[in-house]
GROMACS .gro file of C-alpha atoms in nm:
model
  103
    1MET     CA    1   0.003   0.004  -0.019
    2ARG     CA    2   0.131   0.335  -0.079
    3PRO     CA    3   0.183   0.572   0.215
    4GLU     CA    4  -0.012   0.858   0.075
    5HIS     CA    5  -0.325   0.666   0.033
    6CYS     CA    6  -0.294   0.478   0.386
    7SER     CA    7  -0.453   0.714   0.598
    8THR     CA    8  -0.754   0.786   0.420
    9ARG     CA    9  -1.131   0.789   0.458
   10ASN     CA   10  -1.120   0.435   0.274
   11HIS     CA   11  -0.884   0.282   0.573
   12ILE     CA   12  -1.016   0.438   0.890
   13GLU     CA   13  -1.376   0.348   0.963
   14VAL     CA   14  -1.501   0.538   1.296
   15TRP     CA   15  -1.858   0.574   1.423
   16HIS     CA   16  -1.989   0.852   1.299
   17ASP     CA   17  -1.910   0.921   0.955
   18ARG     CA   18  -2.035   1.265   0.943
   19ALA     CA   19  -1.705   1.370   1.139
   20LEU     CA   20  -1.499   1.262   0.837
   21PRO     CA   21  -1.395   1.455   0.521
   22SER     CA   22  -1.624   1.477   0.242
   23GLY     CA   23  -1.357   1.245   0.031
   24PRO     CA   24  -1.015   1.042   0.032
   25GLU     CA   25  -0.774   1.265   0.213
   26ARG     CA   26  -0.515   1.250   0.515
   27ILE     CA   27  -0.730   1.276   0.855
   28GLY     CA   28  -0.580   1.371   1.202
   29PHE     CA   29  -0.591   1.182   1.514
   30TRP     CA   30  -0.869   1.434   1.638
   31VAL     CA   31  -1.116   1.350   1.341
   32VAL     CA   32  -1.081   0.980   1.478
   33LEU     CA   33  -1.172   1.075   1.831
   34ARG     CA   34  -1.446   1.329   1.709
   35GLY     CA   35  -1.599   1.058   1.521
   36SER     CA   36  -1.606   0.835   1.822
   37VAL     CA   37  -1.730   1.059   2.086
   38LEU     CA   38  -2.054   0.880   2.172
   39PRO     CA   39  -1.852   0.523   2.206
   40ILE     CA   40  -1.563   0.710   2.414
   41LEU     CA   41  -1.875   0.891   2.667
   42VAL     CA   42  -2.035   0.559   2.657
   43TRP     CA   43  -1.761   0.328   2.785
   44ALA     CA   44  -1.621   0.619   3.019
   45GLY     CA   45  -1.989   0.630   3.165
   46VAL     CA   46  -1.992   0.244   3.203
   47GLY     CA   47  -1.624   0.276   3.342
   48CYS     CA   48  -1.710   0.512   3.616
   49PHE     CA   49  -2.006   0.315   3.710
   50VAL     CA   50  -1.860  -0.040   3.751
   51TYR     CA   51  -1.570   0.169   3.945
   52VAL     CA   52  -1.800   0.342   4.199
   53LEU     CA   53  -2.050   0.037   4.199
   54TYR     CA   54  -1.820  -0.273   4.208
   55ASN     CA   55  -1.431  -0.224   4.255
   56PRO     CA   56  -1.141  -0.034   4.083
   57LEU     CA   57  -1.060  -0.395   3.962
   58VAL     CA   58  -1.336  -0.434   3.742
   59ALA     CA   59  -1.294  -0.093   3.573
   60MET     CA   60  -0.931  -0.220   3.514
   61VAL     CA   61  -1.034  -0.532   3.363
   62LEU     CA   62  -1.255  -0.335   3.144
   63GLY     CA   63  -0.946  -0.079   3.036
   64GLY     CA   64  -0.746  -0.426   2.986
   65LEU     CA   65  -1.026  -0.551   2.719
   66PHE     CA   66  -1.008  -0.217   2.527
   67ALA     CA   67  -0.577  -0.250   2.547
   68LEU     CA   68  -0.604  -0.578   2.436
   69SER     CA   69  -0.862  -0.501   2.159
   70PHE     CA   70  -0.634  -0.210   2.062
   71VAL     CA   71  -0.344  -0.456   2.047
   72VAL     CA   72  -0.508  -0.710   1.829
   73GLY     CA   73  -0.646  -0.393   1.597
   74PHE     CA   74  -0.294  -0.279   1.551
   75GLY     CA   75  -0.111  -0.621   1.478
   76LEU     CA   76  -0.380  -0.717   1.211
   77ARG     CA   77  -0.362  -0.362   1.045
   78ARG     CA   78   0.044  -0.379   1.035
   79ARG     CA   79  -0.015  -0.758   0.925
   80ALA     CA   80  -0.228  -0.620   0.621
   81ARG     CA   81   0.080  -0.364   0.558
   82HIS     CA   82  -0.047  -0.057   0.671
   83SER     CA   83   0.148   0.212   0.810
   84VAL     CA   84   0.197   0.280   1.176
   85ARG     CA   85  -0.012   0.576   1.155
   86CYS     CA   86  -0.300   0.406   0.970
   87SER     CA   87  -0.276   0.117   1.223
   88VAL     CA   88  -0.284   0.316   1.534
   89TYR     CA   89  -0.600   0.568   1.388
   90GLY     CA   90  -0.751   0.191   1.248
   91ALA     CA   91  -0.723   0.040   1.544
   92VAL     CA   92  -0.859   0.344   1.796
   93GLY     CA   93  -1.149   0.368   1.588
   94GLY     CA   94  -1.221   0.021   1.512
   95VAL     CA   95  -1.217  -0.075   1.890
   96LEU     CA   96  -1.467   0.246   1.946
   97ASP     CA   97  -1.708   0.094   1.674
   98LYS     CA   98  -1.696  -0.268   1.714
   99SER     CA   99  -1.719  -0.207   2.111
  100MET     CA  100  -2.099  -0.025   2.030
  101ALA     CA  101  -2.192  -0.325   1.808
  102GLY     CA  102  -2.425  -0.423   2.100
  103PHE     CA  103  -2.590  -0.123   2.169
   0.00000   0.00000   0.00000
């Protein structure tokens, strides 16, 4: 894959498409996070809820699951010969996107 096409709309999917640029162009990490505001807020609320209601250990396990999902997503993208930047952005967007599938 050519580096100039790696960090494009076609390779990074985030939960809200309207936050992305209208065509294939390089996007920044802030755009990925802005497109994922709802999942970030939902999971931050869930983390705070389990921290207060149950135990900090439960919140750490939840954070560990997200970290594991990120590492797996990053590894799969690197194996598919994406750039490091594209792999990081795609892993963050992918974890947040797939985590909201149940909602």
